[in-house]
mmCIF file of C-alpha atoms and ligand atoms in Angstrom:
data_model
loop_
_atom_site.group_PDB
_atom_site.id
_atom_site.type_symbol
_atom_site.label_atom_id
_atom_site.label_comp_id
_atom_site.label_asym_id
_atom_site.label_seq_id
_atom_site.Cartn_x
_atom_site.Cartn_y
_atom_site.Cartn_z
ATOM 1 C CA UNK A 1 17.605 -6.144 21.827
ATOM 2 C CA UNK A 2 19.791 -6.786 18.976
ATOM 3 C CA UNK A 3 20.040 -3.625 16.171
ATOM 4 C CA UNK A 4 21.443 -4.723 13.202
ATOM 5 C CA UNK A 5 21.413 -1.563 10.316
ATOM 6 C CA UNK A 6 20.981 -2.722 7.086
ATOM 7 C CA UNK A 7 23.034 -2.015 4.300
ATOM 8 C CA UNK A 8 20.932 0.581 3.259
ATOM 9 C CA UNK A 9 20.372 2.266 6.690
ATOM 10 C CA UNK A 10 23.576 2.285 7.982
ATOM 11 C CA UNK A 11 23.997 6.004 9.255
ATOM 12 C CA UNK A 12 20.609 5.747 10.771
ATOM 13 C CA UNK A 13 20.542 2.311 11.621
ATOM 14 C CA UNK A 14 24.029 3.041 13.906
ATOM 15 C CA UNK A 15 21.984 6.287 15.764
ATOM 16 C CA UNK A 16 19.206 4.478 16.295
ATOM 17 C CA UNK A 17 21.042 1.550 17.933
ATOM 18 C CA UNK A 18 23.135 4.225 20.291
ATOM 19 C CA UNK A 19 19.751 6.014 20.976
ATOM 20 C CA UNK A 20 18.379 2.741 22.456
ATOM 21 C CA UNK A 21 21.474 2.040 24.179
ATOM 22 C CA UNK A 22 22.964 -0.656 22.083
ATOM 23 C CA UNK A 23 25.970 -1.725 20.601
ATOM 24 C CA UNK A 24 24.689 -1.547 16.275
ATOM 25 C CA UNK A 25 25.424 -4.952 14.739
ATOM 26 C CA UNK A 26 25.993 -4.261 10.761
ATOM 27 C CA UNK A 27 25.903 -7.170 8.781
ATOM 28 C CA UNK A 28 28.196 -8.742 6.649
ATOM 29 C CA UNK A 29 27.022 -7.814 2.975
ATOM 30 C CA UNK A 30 28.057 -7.925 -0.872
ATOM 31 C CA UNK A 31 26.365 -6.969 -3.862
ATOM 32 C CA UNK A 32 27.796 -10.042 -6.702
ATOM 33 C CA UNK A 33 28.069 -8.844 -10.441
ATOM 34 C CA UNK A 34 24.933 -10.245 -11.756
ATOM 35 C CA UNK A 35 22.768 -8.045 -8.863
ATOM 36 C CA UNK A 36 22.105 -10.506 -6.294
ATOM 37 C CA UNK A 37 22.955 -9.914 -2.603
ATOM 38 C CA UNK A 38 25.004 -11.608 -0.222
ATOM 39 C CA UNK A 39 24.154 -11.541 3.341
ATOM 40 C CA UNK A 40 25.567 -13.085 6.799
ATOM 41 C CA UNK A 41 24.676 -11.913 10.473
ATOM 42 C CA UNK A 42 28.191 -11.234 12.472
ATOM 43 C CA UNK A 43 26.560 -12.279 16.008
ATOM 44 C CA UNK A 44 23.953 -14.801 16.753
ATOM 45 C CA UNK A 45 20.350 -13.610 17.710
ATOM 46 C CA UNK A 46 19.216 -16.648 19.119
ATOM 47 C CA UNK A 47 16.152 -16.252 21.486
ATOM 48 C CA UNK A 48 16.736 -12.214 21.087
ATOM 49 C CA UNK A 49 14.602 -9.365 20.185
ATOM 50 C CA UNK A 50 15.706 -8.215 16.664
ATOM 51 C CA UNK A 51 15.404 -4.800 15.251
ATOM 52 C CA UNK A 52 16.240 -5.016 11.723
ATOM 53 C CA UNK A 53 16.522 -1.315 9.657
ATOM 54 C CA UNK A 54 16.432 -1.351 6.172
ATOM 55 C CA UNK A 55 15.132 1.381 4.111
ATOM 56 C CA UNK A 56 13.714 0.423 0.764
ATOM 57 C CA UNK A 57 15.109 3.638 -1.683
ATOM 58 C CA UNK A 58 16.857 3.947 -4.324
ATOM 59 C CA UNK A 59 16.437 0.782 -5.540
ATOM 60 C CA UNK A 60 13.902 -0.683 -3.915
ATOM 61 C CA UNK A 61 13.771 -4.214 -5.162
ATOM 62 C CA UNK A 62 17.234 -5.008 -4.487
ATOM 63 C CA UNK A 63 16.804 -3.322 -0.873
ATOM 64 C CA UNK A 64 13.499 -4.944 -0.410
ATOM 65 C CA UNK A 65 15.114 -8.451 -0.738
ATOM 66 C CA UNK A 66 17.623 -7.922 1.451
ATOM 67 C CA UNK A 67 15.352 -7.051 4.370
ATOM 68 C CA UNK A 68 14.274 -10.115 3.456
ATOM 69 C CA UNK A 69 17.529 -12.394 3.624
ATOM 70 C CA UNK A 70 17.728 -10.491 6.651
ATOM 71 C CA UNK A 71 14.584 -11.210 8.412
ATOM 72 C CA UNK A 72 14.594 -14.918 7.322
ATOM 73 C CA UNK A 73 17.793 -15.275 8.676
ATOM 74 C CA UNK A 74 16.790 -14.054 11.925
ATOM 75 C CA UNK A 75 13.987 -16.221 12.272
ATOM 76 C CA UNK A 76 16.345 -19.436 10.954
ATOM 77 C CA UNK A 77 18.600 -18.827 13.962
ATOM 78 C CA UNK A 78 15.797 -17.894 16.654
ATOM 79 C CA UNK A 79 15.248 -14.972 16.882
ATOM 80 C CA UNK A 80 12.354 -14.425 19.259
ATOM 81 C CA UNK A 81 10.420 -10.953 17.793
ATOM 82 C CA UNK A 82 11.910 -9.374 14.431
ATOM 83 C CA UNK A 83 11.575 -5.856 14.138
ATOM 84 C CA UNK A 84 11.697 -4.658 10.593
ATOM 85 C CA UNK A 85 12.085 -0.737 10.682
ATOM 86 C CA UNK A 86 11.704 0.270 6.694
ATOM 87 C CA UNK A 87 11.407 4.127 7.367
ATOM 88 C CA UNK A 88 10.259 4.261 3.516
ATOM 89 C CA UNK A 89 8.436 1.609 2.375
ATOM 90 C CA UNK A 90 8.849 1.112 -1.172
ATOM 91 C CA UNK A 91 5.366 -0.215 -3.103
ATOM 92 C CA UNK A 92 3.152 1.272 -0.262
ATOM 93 C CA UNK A 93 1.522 3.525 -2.886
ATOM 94 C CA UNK A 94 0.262 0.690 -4.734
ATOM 95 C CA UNK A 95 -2.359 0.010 -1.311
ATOM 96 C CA UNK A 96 -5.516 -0.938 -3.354
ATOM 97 C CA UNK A 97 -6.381 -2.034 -6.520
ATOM 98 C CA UNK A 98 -7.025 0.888 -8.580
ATOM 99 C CA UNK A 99 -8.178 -0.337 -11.957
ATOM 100 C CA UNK A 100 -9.090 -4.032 -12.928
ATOM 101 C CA UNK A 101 -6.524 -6.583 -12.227
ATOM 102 C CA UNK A 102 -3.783 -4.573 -11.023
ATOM 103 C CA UNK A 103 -0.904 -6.387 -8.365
ATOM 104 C CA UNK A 104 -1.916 -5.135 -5.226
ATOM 105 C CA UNK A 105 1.728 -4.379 -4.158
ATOM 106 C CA UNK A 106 1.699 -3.812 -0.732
ATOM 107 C CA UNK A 107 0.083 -6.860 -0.083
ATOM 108 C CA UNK A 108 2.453 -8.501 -1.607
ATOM 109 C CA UNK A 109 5.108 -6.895 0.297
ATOM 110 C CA UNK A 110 3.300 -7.764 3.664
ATOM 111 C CA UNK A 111 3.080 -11.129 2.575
ATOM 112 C CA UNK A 112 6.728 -11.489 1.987
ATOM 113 C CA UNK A 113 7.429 -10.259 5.470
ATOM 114 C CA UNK A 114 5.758 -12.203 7.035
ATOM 115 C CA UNK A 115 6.266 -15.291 5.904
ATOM 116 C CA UNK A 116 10.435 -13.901 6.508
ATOM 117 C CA UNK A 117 9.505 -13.953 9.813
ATOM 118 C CA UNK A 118 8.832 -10.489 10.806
ATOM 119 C CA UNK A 119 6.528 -9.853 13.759
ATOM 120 C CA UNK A 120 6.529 -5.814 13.659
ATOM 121 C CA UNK A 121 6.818 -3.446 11.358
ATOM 122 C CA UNK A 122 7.437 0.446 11.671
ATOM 123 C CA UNK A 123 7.153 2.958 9.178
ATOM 124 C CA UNK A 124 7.541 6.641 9.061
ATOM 125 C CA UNK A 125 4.479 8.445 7.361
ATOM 126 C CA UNK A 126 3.333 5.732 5.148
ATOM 127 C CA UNK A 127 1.294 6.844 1.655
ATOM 128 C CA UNK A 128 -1.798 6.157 3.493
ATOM 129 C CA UNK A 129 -2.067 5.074 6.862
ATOM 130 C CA UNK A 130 -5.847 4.333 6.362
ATOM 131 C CA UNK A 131 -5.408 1.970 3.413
ATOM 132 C CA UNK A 132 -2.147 0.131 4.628
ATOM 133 C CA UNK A 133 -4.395 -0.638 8.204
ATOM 134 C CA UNK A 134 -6.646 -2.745 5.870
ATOM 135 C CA UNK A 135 -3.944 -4.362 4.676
ATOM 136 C CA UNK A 136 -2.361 -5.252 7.575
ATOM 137 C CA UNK A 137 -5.701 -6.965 8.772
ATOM 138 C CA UNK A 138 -5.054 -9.898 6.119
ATOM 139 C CA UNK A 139 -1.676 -10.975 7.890
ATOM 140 C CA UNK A 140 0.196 -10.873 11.101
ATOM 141 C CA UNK A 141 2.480 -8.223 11.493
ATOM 142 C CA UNK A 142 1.570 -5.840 13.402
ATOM 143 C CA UNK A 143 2.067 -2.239 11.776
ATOM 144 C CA UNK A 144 3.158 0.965 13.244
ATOM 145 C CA UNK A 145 3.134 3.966 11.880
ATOM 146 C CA UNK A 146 5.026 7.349 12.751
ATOM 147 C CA UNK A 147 4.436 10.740 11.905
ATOM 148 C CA UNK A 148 8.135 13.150 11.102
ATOM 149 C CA UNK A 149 5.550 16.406 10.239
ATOM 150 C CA UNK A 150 5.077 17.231 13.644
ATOM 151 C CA UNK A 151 9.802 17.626 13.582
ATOM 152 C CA UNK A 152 9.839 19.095 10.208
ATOM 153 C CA UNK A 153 7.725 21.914 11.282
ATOM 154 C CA UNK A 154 9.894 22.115 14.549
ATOM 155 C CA UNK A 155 12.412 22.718 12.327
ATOM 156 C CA UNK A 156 11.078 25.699 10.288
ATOM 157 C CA UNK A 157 10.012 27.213 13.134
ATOM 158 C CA UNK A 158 13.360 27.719 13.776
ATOM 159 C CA UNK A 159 14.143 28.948 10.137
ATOM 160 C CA UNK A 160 12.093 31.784 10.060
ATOM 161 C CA UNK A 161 8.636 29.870 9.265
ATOM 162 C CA UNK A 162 7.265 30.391 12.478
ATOM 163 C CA UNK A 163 3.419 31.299 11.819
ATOM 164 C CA UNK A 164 3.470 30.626 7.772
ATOM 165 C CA UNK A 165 0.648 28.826 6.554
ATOM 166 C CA UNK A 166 0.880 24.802 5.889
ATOM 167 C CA UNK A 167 -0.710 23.280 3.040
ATOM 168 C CA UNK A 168 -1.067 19.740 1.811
ATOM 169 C CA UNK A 169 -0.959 18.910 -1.869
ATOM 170 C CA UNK A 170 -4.434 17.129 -1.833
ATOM 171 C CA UNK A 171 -7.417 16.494 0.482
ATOM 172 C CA UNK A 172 -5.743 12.644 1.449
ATOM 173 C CA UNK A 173 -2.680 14.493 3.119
ATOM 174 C CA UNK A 174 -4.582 17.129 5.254
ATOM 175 C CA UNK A 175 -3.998 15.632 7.669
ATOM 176 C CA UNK A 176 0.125 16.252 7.377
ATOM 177 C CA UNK A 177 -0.664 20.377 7.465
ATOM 178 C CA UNK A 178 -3.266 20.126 10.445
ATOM 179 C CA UNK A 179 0.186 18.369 12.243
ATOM 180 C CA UNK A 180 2.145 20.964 11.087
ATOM 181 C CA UNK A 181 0.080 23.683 11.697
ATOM 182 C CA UNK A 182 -0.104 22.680 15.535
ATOM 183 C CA UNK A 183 3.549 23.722 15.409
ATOM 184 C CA UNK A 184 4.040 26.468 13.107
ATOM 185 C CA UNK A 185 0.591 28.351 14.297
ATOM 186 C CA UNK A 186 -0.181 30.096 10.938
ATOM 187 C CA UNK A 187 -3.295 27.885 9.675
ATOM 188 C CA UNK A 188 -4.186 25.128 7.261
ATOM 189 C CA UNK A 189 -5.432 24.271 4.312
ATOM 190 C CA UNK A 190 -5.535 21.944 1.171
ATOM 191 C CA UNK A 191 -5.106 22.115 -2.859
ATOM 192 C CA UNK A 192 -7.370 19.827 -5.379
ATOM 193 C CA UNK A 193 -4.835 17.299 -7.135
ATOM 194 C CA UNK A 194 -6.127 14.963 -9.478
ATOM 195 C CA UNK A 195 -3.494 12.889 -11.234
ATOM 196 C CA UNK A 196 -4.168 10.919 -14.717
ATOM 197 C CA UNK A 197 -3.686 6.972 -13.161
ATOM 198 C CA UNK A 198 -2.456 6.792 -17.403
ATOM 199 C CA UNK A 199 -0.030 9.357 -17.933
ATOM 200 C CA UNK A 200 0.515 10.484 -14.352
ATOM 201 C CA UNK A 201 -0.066 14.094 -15.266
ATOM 202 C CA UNK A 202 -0.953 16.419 -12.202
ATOM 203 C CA UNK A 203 -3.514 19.008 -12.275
ATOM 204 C CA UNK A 204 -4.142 20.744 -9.648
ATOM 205 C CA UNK A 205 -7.294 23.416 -8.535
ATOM 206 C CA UNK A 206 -6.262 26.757 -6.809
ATOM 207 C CA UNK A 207 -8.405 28.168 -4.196
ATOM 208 C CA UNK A 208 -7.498 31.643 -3.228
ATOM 209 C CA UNK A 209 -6.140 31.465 -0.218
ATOM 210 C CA UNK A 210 -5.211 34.727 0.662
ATOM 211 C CA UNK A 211 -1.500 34.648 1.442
ATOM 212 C CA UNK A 212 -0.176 37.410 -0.359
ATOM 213 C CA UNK A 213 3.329 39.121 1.239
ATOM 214 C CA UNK A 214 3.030 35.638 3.754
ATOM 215 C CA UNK A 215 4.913 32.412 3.748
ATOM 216 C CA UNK A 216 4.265 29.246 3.480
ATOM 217 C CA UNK A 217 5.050 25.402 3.487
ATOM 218 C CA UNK A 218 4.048 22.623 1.577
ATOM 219 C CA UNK A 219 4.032 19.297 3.364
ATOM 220 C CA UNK A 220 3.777 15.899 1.506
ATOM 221 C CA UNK A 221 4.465 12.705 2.856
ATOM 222 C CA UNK A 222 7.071 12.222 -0.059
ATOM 223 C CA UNK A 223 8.825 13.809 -2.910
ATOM 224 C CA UNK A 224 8.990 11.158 -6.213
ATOM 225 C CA UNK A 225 9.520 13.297 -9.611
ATOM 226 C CA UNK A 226 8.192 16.716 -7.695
ATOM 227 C CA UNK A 227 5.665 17.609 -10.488
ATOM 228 C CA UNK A 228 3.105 17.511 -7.317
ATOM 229 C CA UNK A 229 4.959 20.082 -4.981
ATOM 230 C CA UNK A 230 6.404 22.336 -7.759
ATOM 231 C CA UNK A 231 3.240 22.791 -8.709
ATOM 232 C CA UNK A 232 1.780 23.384 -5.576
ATOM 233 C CA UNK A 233 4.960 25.999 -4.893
ATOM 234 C CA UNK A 234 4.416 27.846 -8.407
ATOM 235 C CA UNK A 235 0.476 28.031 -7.428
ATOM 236 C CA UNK A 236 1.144 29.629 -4.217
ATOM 237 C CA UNK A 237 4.214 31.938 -5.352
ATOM 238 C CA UNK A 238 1.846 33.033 -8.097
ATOM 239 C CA UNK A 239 -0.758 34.225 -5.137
ATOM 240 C CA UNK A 240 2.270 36.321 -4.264
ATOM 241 C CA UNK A 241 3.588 34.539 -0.926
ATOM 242 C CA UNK A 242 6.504 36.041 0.114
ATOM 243 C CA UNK A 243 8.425 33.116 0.453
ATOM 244 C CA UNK A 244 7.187 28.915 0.169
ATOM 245 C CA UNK A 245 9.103 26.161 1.668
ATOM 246 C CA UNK A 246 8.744 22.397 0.317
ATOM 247 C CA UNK A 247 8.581 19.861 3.144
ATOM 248 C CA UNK A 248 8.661 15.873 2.482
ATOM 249 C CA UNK A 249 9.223 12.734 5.239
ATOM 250 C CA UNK A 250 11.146 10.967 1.948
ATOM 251 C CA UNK A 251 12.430 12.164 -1.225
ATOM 252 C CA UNK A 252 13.456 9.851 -3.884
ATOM 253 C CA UNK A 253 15.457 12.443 -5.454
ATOM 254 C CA UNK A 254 15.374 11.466 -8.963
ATOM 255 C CA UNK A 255 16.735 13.580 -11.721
ATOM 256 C CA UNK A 256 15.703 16.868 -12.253
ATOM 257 C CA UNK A 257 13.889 16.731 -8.939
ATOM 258 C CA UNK A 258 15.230 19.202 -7.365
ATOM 259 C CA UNK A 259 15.726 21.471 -10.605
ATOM 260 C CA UNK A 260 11.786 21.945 -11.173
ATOM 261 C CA UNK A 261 10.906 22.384 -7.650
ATOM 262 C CA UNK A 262 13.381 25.311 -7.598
ATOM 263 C CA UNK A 263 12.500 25.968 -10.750
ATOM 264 C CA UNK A 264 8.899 26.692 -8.967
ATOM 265 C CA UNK A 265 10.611 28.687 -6.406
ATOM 266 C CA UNK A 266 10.701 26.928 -3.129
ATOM 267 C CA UNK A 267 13.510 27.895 -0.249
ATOM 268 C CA UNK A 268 14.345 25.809 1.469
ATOM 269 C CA UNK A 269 13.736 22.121 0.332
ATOM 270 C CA UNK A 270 13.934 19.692 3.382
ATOM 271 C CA UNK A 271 12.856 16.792 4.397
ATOM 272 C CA UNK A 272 14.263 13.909 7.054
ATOM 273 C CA UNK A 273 16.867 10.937 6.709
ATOM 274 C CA UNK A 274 14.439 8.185 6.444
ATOM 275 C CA UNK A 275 16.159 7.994 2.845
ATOM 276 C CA UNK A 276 19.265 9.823 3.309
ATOM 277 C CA UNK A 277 19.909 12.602 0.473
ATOM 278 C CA UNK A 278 21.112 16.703 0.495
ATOM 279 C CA UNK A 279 17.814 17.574 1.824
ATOM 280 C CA UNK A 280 17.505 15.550 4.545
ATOM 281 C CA UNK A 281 17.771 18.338 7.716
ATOM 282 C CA UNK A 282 15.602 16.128 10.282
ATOM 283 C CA UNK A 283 16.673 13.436 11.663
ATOM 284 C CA UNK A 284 14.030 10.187 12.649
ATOM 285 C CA UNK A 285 16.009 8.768 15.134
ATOM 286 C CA UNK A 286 15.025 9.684 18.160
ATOM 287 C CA UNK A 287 11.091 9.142 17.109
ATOM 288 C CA UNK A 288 11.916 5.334 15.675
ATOM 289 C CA UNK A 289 14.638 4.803 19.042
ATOM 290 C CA UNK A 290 11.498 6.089 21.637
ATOM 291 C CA UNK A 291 8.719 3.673 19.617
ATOM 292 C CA UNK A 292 11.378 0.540 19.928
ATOM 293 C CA UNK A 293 11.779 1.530 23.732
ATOM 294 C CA UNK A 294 7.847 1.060 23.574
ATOM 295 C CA UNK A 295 7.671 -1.980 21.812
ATOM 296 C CA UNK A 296 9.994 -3.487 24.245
HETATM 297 C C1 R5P B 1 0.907 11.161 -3.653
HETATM 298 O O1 R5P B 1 -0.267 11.181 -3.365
HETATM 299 C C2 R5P B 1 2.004 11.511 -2.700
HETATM 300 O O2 R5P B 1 1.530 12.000 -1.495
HETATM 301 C C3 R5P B 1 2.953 12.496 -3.321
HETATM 302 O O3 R5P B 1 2.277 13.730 -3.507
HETATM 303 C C4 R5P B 1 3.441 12.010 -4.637
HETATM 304 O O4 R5P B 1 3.866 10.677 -4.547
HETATM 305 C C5 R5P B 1 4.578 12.869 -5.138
HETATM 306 O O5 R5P B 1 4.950 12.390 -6.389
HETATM 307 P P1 R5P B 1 5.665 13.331 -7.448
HETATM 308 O O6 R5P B 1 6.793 13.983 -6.744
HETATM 309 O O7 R5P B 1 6.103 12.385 -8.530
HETATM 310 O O8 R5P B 1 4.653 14.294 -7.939
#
């Protein structure tokens, strides 16, 4: 097996590679004035297995094509399977067509991959797992998806969060606080989020949930402009929790991000290095190293 981390994914790319027992590969890579990307492989993969990790944030066209230069070029000088770990996929919230002729992004992005070659593709908690499975039915890569909620609670445990109650910011993610209520042992539960597809402004229903003098986490698959979790923080400080912790797989950290979901007042803000940024406390290395060891 051949790891080669892409420019994007370099610190994570390098653990995963020592994880699975392999020498990391980096590629040779330049960015030219006008935006475009340079690429050349530094060994050959002929006939080998290659596992190709590229995250797709910030900027996630530029890093988007060059998983592709990368993958193509694998499959131009034989590689056997390629492997694209993109720990967040950029355009996988785009899954379905939500009003009238709309791109249907991720489609799109499938497409591309595939016809670069790539055979597999792993992702760590995807938008929606549900949605993306229908996509991946129209091509052939095959798509695997892991979960980091299951570590991120692990981790809280550990800071003091040990029995707090887990919520998800709408019904789609419940699923994220039943994982991380497994761990942390304090109970589940959901807000109502409706978001205006127009003007992406985020409303959001408040049940009472009882958790006065407790604490709490909020668990999202992803943190873009953190409207959604600050105001899921504010509605839960304002039902008097003692203390509310923000949890995200990915955070785009965009500016002022961080600002308003203090602002709201969450301690602490973590999430993992599948983009790599101040928050990221939990580390997806050893989950992506043990599915490659599967895949094998
Ligand atoms: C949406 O359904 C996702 O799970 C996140 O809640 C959302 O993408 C977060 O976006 P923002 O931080 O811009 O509110």
């Amino acid at each position: 097996m051949i790891v080669i981390p892409g420019p994007s994914s370099l610190g994570l790319g390098w653990r995963i590679a020592e994880r699975c027992g392999v020498e990391p590969q980096p590629v040779e890579h330049r960015v030219f004035p006008d935006g475009e990307s340079y690429i050349k492989f530094t060994k050959p993969v002929f006939g080998e297995k290659v596992v190709i990790v590229q995250t797709t944030a910030p900027n996630p066209d530029t890093r988007l094509m060059q998983l592709l230069l990368m993958a193509r070029t694998a499959k131009d000088f034989g590689a056997k399977d390629i492997v694209a770990v993109v720990p967040y996929l950029a355009y996988a919230r785009q899954d379905k067509r939500f009003t009238e002729l709309e791109a249907l992004s991720l489609d799109v992005i499938f497409s591309l991959l595939e016809c670069s070659g790539v055979t597999d593709l792993v992702t760590v908690n995807i938008h929606n797992e549900t949605s993306t499975r229908d996509v991946e039915r129209k091509h052939r890569v095959r798509f695997h998806n892991l979960s980091a909620v299951p570590l991120l609670a692990e981790y809280l445990k550990k800071e003091g969060f040990d029995k707090a109650y887990s919520l998800s910011p709408d019904k789609g993610a419940i699923y994220i606080a039943e994982d991380a209520s497994k761990v942390l042992e304090g109970g589940y539960n959901f807000f109502e989020k409706t978001r205006d597809r127009k003007t992406g402004e985020i409303t959001m229903a408040v049940k009472d949930l009882n958790i006065s003098g407790r604490r709490a986490v909020v668990f999202d698959d992803m943190i873009s402009s953190g409207g959604t979790m600050a105001k899921a923080v504010e509605a839960l400080m304002a039902q008097g929790a003692e203390r509310v912790a923000a949890a995200c797989t990915h955070v785009l950290y965009m500016p002022g991000t961080e600002e308003k979901i203090r602002k709201a007042g969450a301690d602490p803000i973590i999430a993992t290095n599948t983009i790599e940024t101040p928050f990221s406390r939990v580390s997806v290395a050893g989950l992506i190293a043990n599915k490659l060891k599967e895949l094998e």
